[in-house]
mmCIF file of C-alpha atoms in Angstrom:
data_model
loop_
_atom_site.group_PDB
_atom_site.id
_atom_site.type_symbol
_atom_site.label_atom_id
_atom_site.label_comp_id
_atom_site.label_asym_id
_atom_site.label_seq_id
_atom_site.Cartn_x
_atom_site.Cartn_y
_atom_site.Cartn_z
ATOM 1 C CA UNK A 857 142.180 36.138 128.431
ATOM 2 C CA UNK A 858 138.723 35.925 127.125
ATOM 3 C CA UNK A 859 135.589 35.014 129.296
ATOM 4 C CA UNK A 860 133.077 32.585 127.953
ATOM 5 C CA UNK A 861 130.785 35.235 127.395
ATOM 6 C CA UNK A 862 133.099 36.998 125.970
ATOM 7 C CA UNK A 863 134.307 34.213 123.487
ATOM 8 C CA UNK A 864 130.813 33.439 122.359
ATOM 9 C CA UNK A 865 130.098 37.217 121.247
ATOM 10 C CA UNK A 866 133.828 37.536 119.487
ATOM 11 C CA UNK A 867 132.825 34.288 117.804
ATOM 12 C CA UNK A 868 129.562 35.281 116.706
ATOM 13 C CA UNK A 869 130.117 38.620 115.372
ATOM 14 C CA UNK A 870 132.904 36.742 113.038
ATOM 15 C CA UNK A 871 130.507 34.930 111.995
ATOM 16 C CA UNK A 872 128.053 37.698 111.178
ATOM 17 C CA UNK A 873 131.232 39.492 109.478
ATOM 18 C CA UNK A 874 131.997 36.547 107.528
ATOM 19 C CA UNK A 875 127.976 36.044 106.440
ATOM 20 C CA UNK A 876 128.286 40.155 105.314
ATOM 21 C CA UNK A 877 131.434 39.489 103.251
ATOM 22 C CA UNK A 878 130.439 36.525 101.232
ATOM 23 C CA UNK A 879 126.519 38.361 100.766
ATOM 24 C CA UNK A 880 128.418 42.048 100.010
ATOM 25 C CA UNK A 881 130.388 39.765 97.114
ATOM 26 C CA UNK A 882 127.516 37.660 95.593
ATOM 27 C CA UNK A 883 125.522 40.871 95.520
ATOM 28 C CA UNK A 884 128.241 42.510 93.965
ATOM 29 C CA UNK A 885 128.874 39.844 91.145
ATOM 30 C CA UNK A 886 125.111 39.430 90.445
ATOM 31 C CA UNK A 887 124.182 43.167 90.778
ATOM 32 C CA UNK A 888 126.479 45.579 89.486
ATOM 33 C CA UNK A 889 125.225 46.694 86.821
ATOM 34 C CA UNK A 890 121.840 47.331 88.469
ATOM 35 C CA UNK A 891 123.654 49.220 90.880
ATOM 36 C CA UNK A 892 125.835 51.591 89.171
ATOM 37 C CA UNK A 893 122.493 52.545 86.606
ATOM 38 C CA UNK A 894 120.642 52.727 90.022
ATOM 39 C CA UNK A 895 123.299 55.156 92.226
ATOM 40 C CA UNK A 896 123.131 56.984 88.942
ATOM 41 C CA UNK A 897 119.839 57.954 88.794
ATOM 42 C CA UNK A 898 119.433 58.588 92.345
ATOM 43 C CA UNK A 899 122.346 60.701 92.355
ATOM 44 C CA UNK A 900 120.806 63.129 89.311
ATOM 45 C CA UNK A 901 117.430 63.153 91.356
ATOM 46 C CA UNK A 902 119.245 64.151 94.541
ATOM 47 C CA UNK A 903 120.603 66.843 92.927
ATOM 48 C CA UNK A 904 117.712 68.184 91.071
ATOM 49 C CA UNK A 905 116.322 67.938 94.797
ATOM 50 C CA UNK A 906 118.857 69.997 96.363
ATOM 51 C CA UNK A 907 118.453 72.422 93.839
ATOM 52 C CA UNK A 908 114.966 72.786 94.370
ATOM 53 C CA UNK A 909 115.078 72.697 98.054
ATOM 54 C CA UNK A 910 117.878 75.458 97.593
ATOM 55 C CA UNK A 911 115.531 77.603 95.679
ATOM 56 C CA UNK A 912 112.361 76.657 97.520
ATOM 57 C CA UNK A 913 113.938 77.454 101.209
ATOM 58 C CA UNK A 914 113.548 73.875 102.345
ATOM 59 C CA UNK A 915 110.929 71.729 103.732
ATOM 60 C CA UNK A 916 110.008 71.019 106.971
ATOM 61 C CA UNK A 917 107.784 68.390 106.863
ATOM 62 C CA UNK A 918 110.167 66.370 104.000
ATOM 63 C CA UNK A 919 112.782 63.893 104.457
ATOM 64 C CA UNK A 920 113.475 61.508 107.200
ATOM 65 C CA UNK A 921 111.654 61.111 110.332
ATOM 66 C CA UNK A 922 113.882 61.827 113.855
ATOM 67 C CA UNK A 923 114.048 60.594 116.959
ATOM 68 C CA UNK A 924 111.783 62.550 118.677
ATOM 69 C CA UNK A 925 108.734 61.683 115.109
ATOM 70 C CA UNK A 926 109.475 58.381 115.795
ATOM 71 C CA UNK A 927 108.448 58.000 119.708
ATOM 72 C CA UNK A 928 106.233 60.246 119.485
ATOM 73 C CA UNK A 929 104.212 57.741 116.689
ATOM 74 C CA UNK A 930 105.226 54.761 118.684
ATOM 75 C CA UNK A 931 104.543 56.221 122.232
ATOM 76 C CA UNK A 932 101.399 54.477 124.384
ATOM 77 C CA UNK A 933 101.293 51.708 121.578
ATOM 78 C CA UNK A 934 101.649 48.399 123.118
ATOM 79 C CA UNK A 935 104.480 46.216 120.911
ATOM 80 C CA UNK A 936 104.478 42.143 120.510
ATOM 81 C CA UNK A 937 106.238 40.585 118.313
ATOM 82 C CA UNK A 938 106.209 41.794 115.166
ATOM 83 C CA UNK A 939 102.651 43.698 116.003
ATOM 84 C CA UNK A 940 101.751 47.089 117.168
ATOM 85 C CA UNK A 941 99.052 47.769 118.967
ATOM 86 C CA UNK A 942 96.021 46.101 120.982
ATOM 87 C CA UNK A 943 96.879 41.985 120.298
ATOM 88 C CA UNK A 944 93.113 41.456 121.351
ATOM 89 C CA UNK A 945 91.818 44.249 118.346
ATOM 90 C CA UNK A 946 89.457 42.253 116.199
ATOM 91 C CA UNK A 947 91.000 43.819 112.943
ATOM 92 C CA UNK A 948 94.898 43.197 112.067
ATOM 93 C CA UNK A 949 96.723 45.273 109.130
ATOM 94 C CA UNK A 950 99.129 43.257 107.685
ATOM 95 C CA UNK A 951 101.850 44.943 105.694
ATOM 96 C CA UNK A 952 104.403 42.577 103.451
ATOM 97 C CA UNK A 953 107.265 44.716 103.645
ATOM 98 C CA UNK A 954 111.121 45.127 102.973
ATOM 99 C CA UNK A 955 113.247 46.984 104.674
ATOM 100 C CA UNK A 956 115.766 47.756 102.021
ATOM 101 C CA UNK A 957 112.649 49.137 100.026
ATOM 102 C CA UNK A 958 112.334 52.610 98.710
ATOM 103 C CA UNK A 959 108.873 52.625 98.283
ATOM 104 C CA UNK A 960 107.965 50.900 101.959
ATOM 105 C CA UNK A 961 110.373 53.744 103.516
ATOM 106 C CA UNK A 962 107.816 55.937 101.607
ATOM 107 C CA UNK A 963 104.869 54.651 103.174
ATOM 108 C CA UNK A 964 106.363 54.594 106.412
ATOM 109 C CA UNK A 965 107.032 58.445 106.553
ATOM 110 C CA UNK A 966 103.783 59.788 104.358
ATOM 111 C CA UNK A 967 100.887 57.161 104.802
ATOM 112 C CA UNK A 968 101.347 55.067 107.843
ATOM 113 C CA UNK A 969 101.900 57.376 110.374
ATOM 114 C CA UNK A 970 98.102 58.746 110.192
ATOM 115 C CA UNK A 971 96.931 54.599 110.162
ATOM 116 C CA UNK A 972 98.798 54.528 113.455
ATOM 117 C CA UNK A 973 97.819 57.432 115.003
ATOM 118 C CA UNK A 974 94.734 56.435 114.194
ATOM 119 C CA UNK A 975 92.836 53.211 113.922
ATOM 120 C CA UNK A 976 95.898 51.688 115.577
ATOM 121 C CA UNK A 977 96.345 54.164 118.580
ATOM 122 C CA UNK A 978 92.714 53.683 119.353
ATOM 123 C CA UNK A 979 92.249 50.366 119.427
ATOM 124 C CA UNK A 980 90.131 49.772 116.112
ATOM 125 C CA UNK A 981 92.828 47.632 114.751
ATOM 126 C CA UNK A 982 96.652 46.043 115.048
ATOM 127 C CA UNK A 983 99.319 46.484 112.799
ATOM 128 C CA UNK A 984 101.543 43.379 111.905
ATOM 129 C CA UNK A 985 104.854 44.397 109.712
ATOM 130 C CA UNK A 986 105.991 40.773 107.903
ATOM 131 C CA UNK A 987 109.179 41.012 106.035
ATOM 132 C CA UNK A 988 108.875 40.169 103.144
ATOM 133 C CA UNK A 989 112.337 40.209 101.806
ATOM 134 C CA UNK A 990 112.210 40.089 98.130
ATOM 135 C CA UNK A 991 115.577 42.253 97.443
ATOM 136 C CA UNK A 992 117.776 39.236 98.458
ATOM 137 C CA UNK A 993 120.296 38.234 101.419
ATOM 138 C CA UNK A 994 120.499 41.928 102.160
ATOM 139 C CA UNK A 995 117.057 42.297 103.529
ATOM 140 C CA UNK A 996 117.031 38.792 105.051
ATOM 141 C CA UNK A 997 120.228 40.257 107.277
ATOM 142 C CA UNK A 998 118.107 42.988 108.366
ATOM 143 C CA UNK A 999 114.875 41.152 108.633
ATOM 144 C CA UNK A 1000 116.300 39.244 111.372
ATOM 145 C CA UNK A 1001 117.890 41.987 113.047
ATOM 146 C CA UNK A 1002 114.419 43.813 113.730
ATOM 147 C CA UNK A 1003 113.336 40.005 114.639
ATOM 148 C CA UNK A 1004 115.343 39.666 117.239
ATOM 149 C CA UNK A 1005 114.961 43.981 118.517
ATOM 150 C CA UNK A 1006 110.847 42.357 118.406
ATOM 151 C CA UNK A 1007 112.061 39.686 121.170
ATOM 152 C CA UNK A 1008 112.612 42.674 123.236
ATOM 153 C CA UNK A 1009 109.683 44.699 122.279
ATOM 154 C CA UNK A 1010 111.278 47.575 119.817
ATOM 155 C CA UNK A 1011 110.759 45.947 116.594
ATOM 156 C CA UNK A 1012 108.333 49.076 115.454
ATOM 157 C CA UNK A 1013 111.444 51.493 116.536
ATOM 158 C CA UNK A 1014 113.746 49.333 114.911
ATOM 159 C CA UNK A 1015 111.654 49.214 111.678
ATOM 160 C CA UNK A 1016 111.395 53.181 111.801
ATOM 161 C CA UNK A 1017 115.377 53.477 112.350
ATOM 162 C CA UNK A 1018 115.982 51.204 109.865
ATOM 163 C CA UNK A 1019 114.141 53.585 107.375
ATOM 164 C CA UNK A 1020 115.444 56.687 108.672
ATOM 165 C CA UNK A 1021 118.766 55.740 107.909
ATOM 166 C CA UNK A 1022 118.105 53.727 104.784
ATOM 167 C CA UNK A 1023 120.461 53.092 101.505
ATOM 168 C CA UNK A 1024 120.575 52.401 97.999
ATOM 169 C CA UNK A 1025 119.414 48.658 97.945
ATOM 170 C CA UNK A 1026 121.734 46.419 96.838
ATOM 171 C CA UNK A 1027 124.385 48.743 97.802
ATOM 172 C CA UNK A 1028 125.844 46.669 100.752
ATOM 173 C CA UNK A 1029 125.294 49.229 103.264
ATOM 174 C CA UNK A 1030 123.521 46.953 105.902
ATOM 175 C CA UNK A 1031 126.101 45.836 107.623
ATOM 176 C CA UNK A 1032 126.505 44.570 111.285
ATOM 177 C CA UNK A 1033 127.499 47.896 112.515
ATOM 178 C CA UNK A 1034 124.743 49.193 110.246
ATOM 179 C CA UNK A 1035 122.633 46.787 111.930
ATOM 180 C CA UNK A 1036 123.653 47.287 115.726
ATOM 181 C CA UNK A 1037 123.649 51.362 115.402
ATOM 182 C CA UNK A 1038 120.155 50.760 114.320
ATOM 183 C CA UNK A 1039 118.863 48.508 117.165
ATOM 184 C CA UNK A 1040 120.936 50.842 119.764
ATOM 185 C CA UNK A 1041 118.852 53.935 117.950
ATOM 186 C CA UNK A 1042 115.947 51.678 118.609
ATOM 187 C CA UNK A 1043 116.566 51.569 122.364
ATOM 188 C CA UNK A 1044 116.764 47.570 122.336
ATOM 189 C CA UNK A 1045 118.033 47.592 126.080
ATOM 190 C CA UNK A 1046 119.961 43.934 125.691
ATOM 191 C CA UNK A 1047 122.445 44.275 122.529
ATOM 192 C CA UNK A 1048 124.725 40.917 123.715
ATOM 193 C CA UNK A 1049 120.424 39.311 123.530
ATOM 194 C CA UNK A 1050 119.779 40.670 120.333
ATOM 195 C CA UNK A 1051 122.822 39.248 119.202
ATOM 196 C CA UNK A 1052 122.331 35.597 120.008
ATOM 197 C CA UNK A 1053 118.448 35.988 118.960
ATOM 198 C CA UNK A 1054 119.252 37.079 115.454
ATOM 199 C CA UNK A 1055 121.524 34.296 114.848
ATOM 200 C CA UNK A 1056 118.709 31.812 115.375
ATOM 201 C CA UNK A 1057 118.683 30.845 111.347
ATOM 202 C CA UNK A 1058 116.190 28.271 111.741
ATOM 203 C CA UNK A 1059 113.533 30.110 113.680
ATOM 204 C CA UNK A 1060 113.661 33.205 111.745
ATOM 205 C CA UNK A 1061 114.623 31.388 108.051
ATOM 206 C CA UNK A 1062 110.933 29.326 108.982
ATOM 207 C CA UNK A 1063 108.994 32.609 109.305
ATOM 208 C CA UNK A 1064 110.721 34.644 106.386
ATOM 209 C CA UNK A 1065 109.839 31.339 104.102
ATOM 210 C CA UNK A 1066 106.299 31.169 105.143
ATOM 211 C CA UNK A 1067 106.037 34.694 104.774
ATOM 212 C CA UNK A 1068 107.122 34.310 100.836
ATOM 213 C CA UNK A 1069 104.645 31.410 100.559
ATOM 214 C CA UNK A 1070 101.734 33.636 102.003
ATOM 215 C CA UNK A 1071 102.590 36.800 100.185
ATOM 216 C CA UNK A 1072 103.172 34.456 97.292
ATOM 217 C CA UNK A 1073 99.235 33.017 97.373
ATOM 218 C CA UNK A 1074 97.780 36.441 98.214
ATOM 219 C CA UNK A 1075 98.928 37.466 94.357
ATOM 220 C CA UNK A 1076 101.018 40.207 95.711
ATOM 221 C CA UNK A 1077 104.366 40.813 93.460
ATOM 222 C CA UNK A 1078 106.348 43.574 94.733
ATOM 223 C CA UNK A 1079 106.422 45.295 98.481
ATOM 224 C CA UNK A 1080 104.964 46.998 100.115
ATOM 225 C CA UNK A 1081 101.392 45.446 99.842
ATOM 226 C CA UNK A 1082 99.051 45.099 101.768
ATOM 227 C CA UNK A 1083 96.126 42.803 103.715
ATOM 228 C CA UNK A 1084 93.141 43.154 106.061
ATOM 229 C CA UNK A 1085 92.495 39.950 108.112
ATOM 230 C CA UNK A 1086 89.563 40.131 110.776
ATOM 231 C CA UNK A 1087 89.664 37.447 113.577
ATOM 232 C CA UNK A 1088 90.913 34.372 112.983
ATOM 233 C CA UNK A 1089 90.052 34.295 109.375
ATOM 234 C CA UNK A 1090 91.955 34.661 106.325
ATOM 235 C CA UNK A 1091 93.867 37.519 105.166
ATOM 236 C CA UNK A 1092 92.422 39.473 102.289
ATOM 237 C CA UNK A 1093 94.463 42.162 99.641
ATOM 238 C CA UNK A 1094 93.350 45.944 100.168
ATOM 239 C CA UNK A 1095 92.125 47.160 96.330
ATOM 240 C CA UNK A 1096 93.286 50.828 97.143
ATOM 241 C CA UNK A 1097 96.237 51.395 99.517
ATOM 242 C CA UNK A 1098 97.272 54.929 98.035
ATOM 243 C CA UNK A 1099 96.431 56.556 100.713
ATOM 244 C CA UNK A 1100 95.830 56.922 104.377
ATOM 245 C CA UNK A 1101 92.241 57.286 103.991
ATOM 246 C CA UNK A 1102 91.883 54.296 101.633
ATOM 247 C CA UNK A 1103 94.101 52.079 103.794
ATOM 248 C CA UNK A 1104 91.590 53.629 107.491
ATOM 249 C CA UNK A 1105 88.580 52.697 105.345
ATOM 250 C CA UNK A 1106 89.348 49.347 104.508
ATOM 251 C CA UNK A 1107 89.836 48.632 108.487
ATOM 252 C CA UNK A 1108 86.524 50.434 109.373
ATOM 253 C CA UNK A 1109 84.999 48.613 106.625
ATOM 254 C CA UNK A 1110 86.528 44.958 107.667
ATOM 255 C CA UNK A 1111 83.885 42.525 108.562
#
């Protein structure tokens, strides 16, 4: 016979399953199309790829980060929230990103690791991810997942994870095993915690809605994009963000 604990997390996880199912099928009816033209093309590119990686003799500095990249970038970083770094640095990064994005993975493996090892590992600055979740119920599923791995302090490892292990968007892949390999990858030490925090629909639906509205009166339109806020004041857009440099002069430059 079930324990109470035990009853609570075999009735939540139905939920989640039941939440997956009926987002899986309204993706499905709303974006197939999208899909199949979009698997397409990615599957031609991946095999141009291999071929060239086949004739080239690989790359070791391409693909997806590891394990080992991703403590290494995170290690000695302090973590609150949904910030990395010192919360007392006078400059915060802001980044309005989605996890089911192609181009924020990008970022996340060939721009923003030299913004964190610098600026960010040294104090200049802090680095606040926002989800902005703009590709639908999808990314809203996993925003709250790395909400609730933040509650316990790995919200930058789950972010990394996430991308390491990333899909075709729309596809359906983020499931809640999807979802709970990711935050054990992450090291979130309480999983039964993180599963009662990322159920919390009100708290988290509040921040994901105010994070439309700001991203919304900033002028941004797609993810990721980005913002420089110094202080207490206002957040302002970054012109040029295509590249680390650009991105570590616009902090040094904040005022």
């Amino acid at each position: 016979m079930a324990t109470g604990p035990q009853q609570k997390r075999k009735e939540l996880r139905e939920k989640r399953l039941k939440a997956e199912a009926a987002s899986k099928g309204s993706d499905r009816r709303q974006n197939m199309g999208k899909i199949i033209g979009v698997a397409v093309a990615i599957g031609l590119i991946a095999i141009v790829a291999a071929v060239v990686v086949s004739m080239s003799g690989g790359d070791d500095n391409g693909g997806t980060k590891t394990a080992d990249t991703i403590n290494k970038d995170l290690d000695g970083i302090p973590q609150s929230g949904t910030v990395l770094g010192d919360p007392d640095a006078k400059v915060t990064l802001i980044e309005f990103g989605d996890l089911q994005c192609p181009a924020c993975r990008q970022y996340a493996e060939q721009v923003l690791p030299e913004v964190i090892a610098g600026p960010i590992k040294n104090g200049k600055a802090n680095f606040d991810f926002r989800q902005w979740t703009i590709l639908g119920e999808q990314s809203a599923f996993a925003a709250k997942a790395a909400f609730a791995a933040g509650e316990q302090n790995r919200y930058w490892q789950f972010l990394e994870h996430f991308y390491a292990d990333q899909g075709i968007e729309h596809s359906g892949y983020v499931t809640d095993d999807f979802l709970t390999d990711i935050a054990e990858k992450a090291g979130v030490p309480d999983i039964d915690k993180w599963n009662q925090d990322r159920e919390d629909e009100e708290k988290w639906g509040a921040v994901l809605a105010d994070t439309d509205a700001e991203a919304s009166s900033l002028g941004f339109s797609g993810t990721p994009s980005f913002a420089i806020k110094v202080g207490n004041g206002e957040p302002q857009p970054i012109a040029d963000t295509g590249s680390a440099e650009s991105i570590i002069k616009a902090i040094n430059t904040a005022k």
